[in-house]
Short mmCIF file of C-alpha atoms and ligand atoms in Angstrom, two decimals:
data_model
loop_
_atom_site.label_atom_id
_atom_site.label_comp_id
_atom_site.label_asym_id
_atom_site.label_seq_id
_atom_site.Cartn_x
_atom_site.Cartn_y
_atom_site.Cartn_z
CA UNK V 1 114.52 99.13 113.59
CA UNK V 2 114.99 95.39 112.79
CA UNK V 3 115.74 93.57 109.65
CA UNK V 4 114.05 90.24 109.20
CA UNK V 5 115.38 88.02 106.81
CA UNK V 6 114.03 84.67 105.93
CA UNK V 7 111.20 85.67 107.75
CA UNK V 8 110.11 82.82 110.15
CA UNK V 9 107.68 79.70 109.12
CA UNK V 10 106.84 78.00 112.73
CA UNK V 11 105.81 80.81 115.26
CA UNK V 12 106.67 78.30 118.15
CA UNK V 13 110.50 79.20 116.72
CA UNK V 14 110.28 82.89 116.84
CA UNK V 15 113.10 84.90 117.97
CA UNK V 16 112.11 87.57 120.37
CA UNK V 17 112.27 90.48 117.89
CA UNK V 18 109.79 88.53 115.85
CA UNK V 19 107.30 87.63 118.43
CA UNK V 20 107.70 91.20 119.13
CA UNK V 21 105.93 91.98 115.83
CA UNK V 22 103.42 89.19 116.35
CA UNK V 23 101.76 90.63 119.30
CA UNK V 24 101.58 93.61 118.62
CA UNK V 25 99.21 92.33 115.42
CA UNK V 26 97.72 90.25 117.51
CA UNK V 27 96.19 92.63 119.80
CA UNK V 28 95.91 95.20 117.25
CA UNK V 29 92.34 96.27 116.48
CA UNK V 30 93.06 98.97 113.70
CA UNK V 31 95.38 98.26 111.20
CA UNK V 32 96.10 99.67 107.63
CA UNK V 33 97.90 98.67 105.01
CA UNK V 34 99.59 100.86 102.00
CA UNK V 35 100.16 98.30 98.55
CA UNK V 36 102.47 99.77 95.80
CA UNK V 37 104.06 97.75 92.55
CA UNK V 38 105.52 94.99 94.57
CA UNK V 39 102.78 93.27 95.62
CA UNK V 40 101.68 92.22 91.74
CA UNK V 41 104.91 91.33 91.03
CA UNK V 42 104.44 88.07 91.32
CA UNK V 43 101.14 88.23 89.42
CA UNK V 44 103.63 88.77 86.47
CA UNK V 45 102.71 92.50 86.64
CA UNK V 46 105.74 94.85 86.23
CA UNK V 47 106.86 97.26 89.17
CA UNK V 48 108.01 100.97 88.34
CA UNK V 49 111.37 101.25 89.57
CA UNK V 50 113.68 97.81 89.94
CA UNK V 51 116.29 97.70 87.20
CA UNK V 52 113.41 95.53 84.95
CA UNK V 53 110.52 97.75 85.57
CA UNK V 54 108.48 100.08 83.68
CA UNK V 55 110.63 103.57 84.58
CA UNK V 56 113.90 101.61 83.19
CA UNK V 57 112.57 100.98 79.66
CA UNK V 58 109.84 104.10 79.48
CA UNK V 59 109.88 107.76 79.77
CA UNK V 60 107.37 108.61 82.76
CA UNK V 61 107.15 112.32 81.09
CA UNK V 62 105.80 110.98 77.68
CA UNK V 63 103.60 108.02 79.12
CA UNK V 64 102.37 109.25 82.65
CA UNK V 65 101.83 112.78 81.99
CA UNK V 66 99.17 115.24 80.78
CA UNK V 67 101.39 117.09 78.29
CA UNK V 68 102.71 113.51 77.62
CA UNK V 69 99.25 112.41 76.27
CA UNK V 70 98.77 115.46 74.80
CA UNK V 71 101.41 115.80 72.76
CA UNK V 72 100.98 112.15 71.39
CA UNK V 73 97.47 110.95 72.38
CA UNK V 74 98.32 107.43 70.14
CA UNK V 75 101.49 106.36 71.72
CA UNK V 76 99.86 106.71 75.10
CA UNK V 77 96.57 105.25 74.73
CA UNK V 78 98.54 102.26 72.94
CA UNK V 79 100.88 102.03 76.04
CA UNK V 80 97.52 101.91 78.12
CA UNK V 81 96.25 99.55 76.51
CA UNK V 82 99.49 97.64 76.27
CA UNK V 83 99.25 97.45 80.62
CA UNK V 84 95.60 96.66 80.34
CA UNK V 85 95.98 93.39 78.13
CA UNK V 86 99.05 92.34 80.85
CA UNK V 87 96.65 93.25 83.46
CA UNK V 88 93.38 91.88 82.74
CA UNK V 89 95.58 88.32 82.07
CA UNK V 90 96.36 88.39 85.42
CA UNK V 91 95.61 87.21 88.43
CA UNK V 92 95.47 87.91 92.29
CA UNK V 93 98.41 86.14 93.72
CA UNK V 94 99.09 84.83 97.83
CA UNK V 95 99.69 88.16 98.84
CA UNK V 96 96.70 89.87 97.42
CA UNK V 97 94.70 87.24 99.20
CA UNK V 98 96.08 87.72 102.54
CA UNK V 99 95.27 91.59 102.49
CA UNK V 100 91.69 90.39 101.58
CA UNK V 101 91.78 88.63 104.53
CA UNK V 102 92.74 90.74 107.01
CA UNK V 103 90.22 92.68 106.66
CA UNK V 104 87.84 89.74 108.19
CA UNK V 105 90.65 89.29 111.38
CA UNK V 106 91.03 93.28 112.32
CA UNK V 107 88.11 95.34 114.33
CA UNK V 108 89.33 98.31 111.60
CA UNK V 109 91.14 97.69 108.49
CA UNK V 110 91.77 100.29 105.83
CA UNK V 111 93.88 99.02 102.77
CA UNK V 112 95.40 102.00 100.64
CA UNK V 113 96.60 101.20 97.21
CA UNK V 114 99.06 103.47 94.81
CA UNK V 115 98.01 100.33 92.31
CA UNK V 116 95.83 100.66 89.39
CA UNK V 117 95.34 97.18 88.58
CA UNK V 118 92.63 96.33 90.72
CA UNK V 119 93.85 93.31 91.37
CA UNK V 120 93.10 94.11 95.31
CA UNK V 121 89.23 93.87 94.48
CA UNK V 122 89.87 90.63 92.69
CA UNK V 123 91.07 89.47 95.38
CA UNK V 124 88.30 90.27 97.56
CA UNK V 125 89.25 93.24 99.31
CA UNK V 126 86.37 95.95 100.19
CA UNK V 127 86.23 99.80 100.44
CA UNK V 128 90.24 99.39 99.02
CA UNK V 129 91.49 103.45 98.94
CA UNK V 130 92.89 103.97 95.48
CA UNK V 131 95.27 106.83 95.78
CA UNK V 132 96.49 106.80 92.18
CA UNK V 133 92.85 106.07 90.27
CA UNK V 134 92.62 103.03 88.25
CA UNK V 135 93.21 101.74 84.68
CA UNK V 136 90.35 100.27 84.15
CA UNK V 137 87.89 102.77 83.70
CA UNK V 138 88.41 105.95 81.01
CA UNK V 139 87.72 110.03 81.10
CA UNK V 140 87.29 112.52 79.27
CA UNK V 141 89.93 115.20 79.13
CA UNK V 142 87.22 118.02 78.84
CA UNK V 143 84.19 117.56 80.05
CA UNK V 144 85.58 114.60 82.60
CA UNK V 145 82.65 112.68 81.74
CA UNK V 146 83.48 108.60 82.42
CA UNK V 147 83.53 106.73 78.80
CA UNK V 148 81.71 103.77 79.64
CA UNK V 149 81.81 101.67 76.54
CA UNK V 150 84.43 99.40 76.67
CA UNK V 151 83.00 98.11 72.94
CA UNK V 152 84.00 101.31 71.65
CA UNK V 153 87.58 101.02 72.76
CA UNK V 154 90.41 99.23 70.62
CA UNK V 155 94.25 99.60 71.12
CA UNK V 156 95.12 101.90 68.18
CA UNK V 157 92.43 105.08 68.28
CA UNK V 158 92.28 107.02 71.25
CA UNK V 159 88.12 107.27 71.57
CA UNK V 160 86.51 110.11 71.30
CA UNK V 161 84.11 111.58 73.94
CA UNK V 162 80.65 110.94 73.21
CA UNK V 163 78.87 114.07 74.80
CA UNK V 164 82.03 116.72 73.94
CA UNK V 165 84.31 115.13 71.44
CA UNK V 166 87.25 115.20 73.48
CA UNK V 167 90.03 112.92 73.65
CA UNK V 168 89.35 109.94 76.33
CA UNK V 169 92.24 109.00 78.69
CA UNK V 170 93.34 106.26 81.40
CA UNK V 171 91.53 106.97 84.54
CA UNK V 172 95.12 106.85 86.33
CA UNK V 173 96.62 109.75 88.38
CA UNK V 174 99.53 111.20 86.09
CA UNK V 175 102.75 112.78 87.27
CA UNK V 176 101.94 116.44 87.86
CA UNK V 177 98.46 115.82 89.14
CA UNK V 178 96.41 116.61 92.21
CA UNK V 179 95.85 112.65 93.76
CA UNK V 180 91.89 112.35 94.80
CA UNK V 181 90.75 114.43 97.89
CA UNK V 182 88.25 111.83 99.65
CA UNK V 183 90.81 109.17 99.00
CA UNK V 184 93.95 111.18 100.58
CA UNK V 185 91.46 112.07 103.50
CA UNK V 186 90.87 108.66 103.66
CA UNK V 187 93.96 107.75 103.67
CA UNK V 188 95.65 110.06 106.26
CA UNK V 189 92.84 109.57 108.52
CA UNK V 190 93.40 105.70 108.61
CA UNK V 191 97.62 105.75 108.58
CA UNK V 192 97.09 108.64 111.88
CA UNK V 193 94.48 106.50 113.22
CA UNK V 194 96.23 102.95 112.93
CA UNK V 195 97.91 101.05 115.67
CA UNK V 196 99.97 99.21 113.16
CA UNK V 197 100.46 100.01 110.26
CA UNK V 198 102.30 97.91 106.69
CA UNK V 199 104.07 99.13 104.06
CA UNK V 200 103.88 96.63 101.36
CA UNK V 201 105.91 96.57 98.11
CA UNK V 202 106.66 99.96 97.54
CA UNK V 203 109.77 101.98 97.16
CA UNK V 204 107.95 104.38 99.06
CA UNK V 205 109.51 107.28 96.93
CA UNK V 206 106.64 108.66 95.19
CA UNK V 207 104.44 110.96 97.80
CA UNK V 208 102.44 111.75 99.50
CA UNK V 209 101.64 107.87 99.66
CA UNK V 210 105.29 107.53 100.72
CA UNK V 211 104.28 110.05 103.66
CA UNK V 212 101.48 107.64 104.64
CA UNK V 213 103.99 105.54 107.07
CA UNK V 214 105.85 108.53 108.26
CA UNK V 215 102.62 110.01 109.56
CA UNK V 216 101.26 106.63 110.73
CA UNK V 217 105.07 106.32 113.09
CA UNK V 218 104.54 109.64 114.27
CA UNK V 219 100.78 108.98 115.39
CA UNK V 220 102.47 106.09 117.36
CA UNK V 221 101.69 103.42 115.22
CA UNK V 222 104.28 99.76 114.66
CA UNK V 223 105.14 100.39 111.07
CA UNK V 224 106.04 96.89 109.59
CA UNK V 225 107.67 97.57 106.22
CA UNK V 226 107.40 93.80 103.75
CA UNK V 227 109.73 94.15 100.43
CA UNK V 228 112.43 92.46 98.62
CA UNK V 229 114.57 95.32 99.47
CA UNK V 230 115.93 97.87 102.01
CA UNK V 231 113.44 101.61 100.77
CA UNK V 232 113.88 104.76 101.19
CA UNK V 233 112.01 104.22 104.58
CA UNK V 234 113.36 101.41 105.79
CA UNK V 235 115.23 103.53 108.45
CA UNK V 236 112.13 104.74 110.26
CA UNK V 237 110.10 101.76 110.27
CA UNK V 238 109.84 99.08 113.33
CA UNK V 239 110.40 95.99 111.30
CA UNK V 240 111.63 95.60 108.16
CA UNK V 241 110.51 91.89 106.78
CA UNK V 242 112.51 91.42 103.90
CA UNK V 243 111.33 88.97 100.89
CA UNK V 244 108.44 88.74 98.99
CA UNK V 245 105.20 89.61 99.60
CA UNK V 246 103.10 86.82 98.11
CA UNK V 247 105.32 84.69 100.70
CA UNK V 248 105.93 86.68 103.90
CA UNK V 249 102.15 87.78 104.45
CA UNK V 250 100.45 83.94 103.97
CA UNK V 251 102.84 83.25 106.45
CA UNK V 252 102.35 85.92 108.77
CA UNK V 253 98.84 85.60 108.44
CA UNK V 254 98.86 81.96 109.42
CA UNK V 255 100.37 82.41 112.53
CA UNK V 256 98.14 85.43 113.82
CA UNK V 257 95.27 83.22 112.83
CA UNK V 258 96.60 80.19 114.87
CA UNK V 259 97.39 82.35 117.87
CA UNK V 260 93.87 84.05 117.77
CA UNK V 261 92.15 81.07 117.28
CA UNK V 262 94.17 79.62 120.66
CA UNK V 263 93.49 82.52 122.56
CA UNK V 264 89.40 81.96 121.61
P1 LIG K 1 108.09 100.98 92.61
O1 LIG K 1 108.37 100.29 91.32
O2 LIG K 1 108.71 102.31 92.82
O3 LIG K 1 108.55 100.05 93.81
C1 LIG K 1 108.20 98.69 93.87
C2 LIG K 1 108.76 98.13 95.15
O4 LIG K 1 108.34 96.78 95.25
C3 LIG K 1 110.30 98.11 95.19
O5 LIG K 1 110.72 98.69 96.42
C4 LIG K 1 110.66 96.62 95.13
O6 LIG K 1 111.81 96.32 95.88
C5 LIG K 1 109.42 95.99 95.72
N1 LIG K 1 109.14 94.61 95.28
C6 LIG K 1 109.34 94.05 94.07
N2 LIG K 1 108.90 92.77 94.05
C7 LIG K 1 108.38 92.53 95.28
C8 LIG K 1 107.74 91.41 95.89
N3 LIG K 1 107.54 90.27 95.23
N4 LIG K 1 107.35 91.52 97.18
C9 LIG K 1 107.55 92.68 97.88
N5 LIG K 1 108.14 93.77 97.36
C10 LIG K 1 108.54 93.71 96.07
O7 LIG K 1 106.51 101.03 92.77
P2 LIG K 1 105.62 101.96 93.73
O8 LIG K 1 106.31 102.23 95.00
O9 LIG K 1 104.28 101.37 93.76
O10 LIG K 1 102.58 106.11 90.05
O11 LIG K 1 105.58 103.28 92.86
C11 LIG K 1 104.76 104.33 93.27
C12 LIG K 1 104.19 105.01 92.08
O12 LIG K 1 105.22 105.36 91.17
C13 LIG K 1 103.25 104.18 91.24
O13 LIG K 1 101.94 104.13 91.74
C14 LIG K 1 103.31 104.87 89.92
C15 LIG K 1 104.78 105.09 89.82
O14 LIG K 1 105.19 106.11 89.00
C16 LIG K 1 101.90 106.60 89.02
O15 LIG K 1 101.88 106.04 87.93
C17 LIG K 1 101.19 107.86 89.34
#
């Protein structure tokens, strides 16, 4: 396992650890990459678990929970829609954009998300594998039918369903729920399959996306871990690229594009 700090501007200066990681990107033809929090930080969106994020100032049982939103509907929906007006203000930011770019440089790439921003698809990212739903769209907690108008929603009144009368919630995985079967096939099928594989912005302590790395080391895959800090799997990765990652992965990015376009 190595620590990289700083991590390198000019390739042509590249320590031997760090053209390590280069090639083996640059003759990797399947790569994935799992997104949590970090990586819309710097779109000015708040992470869950740094000593400024969500989980320091809210309770995750009352706001991210079924018997949360059941006991007071109002105060969640209002939270909701509290994220949402942050969210939809923002904007993709470097690191979003070099994800979305990948995906035109790799034979196979598979980016998983734990986001629910979307902020990957604004980006321009395709097929993205949204593990924990999104908070965009709304459900209904009966009948599960989608609430699709969005003219019908304002930030005091949980909506009611239009076909059952239920209440409408966030259509975000809560705490205490079963994450979305295609997507987790998905998901494992891409980290077991992947030749390397990046961990991006995450604390990597919620699972099973926090498994997704694990699995992807033990199928034999270079895990490259990107984050302002040391995680809870910093231990079993192959590189640990510390800093953020609206910086590290334009940079990175630039030089597997200059070294592909010299080997052309
Ligand atoms: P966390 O808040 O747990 O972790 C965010 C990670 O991003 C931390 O390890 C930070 O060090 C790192 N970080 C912060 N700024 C960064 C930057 N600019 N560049 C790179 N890394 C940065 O968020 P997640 O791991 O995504 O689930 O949390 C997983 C799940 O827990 C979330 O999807 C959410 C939450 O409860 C649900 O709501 C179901």
């Amino acid at each position: 396992m190595l620590f990289v700090n700083n991590f390198l501007i000019l390739y042509k200066n590249v320590m031997k650890f760090e053209s390590e990681l280069i090639e083996s990107l640059v003759n990797s033809k399947r790569v994935s990459v799992l997104t949590g929090a970090g990586i819309s930080a710097e779109s000015g969106i708040q992470t869950f678990r740094d000593p400024d994020g969500l989980w320091a100032k809210f309770n995750p049982a009352e706001l991210a929970s079924m018997d949360g939103f059941m006991s007071n509907p109002k105060l969640v929906w209002e939270w909701y829609q509290y994220r949402r007006s942050v969210i939809n203000n923002s904007k993709p930011n470097p690191g979003h954009y070099a994800i979305a770019e990948m995906q035109e440089i790799f034979d196979e790439f598979s980016l998983i998300t734990q986001n629910v921003d979307r902020l990957h698809h604004k980006a321009g990212s395709q097929n993205v594998i949204e593990l924990h739903g999104n908070i965009i769209e709304n459900f209904c907690v009966e009948c599960k039918a989608p609430f699709e108008s969005s003219d019908d929603v304002n930030d005091d009144e949980v909506p009611i369903c239009k076909s059952c009368g239920g209440l409408v919630r966030p259509a975000v995985v809560w705490f205490g729920e079963s994450l979305p079967e295609p997507q987790m096939t998905q998901a494992y099928k891409a980290a077991s399959n992947s030749e390397v594989f990046f961990s991006i912005g995450t604390s990597a302590e919620v699972y099973p996306a926090a498994q997704l790395p694990l699995i992807a080391s033990d199928s034999g895959a270079v895990v490259i871990e990107v984050n302002t800090k040391h995680t809870a799997i910093s231990g079993r990765v192959d590189f640990c690229l510390i800093g953020k990652s609206g910086e590290i992965l334009p940079n990175l990015l630039k030089i597997i594009k200059n070294i592909k376009a010299e080997k052309i």
